Steps between C-alpha positions, in 0.01 A plus 500: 500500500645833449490809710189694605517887574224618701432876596543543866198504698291316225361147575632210294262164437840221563437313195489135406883295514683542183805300649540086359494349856783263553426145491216365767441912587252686450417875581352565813463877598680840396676616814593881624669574852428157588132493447346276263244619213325321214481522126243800455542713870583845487746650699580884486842575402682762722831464427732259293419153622620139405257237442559122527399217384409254771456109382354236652767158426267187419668247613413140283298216625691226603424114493591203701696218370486197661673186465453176655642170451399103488731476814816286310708841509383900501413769269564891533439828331725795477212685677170434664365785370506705143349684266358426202779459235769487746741181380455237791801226542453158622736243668495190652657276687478104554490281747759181527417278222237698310529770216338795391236401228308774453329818585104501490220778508288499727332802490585797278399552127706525209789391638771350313821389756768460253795256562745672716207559712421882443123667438325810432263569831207571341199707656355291770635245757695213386590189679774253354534130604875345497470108407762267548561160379688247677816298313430241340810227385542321272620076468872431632706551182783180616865583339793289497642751754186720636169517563231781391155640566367772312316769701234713305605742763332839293 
């Protein structure tokens, strides 16, 4: 907005916000000598004044994430709680003779985990499920000097 000169004495209607608001602001109130006026008060000009612009900071909704496990090792998020579009990481870890076979939604729409375990948090609470599978061997393999068992160990 550019500069307004206003003939002391006369009243002046404070007029709409002309500023872009930074991102999750929005305007608020004009403010003189710390008092707060809206878009279309007068106030009578007197002498050179400075008017601000006072904003009111939305801060974004945030959403749970939640994740649980079958109980054969645990599952965590790099939060509990995020906003919508916020890039959520998950890990997991296994307990003695299991592996980690997969991550499953639970509740949450459109969500696609992708292999190294990383998602978009979309809007509205999610809850992930870590499943593990135990090992599972395979028949002795009998050499002339060892023996063998394969482990589909994940």
């Amino acid at each position: 907005m550019s500069a307004v000169t206003v003939k002391a004495g006369s009243n002046y209607a404070l007029p709409e916000c002309g500023f872009t608001a930074p991102e999750r602001g929005t305007f608020q109130a004009w403010e003189i000598n710390s008092t707060a006026y809206r878009a279309g008060d007068s106030y009578q000009v007197n002498e050179s004044i400075e008017v601000k612009v006072v904003r009111h900071v939305v801060e974004p909704t945030t959403y749970q994430v939640t994740v649980t496990d079958d109980g054969n090792g645990t599952g965590t998020a790099t939060s509990g709680t995020a906003a919508a579009g916020t890039e959520i990481v998950l890990s997991s870890t296994a307990k003695g003779g299991y592996h980690f076979k997969e991550w499953q939604v639970v509740v949450g729409d459109d969500i696609s985990i992708s292999s190294d375990g990383k998602f978009t948090m979309p809007e509205g609470n999610v809850t992930i499920k870590a499943v593990f599978q135990v090992h599972s061997y395979g028949d002795w393999q009998i050499g002339d000097s060892e023996h063998r068992r394969q482990c589909s160990c994940g």
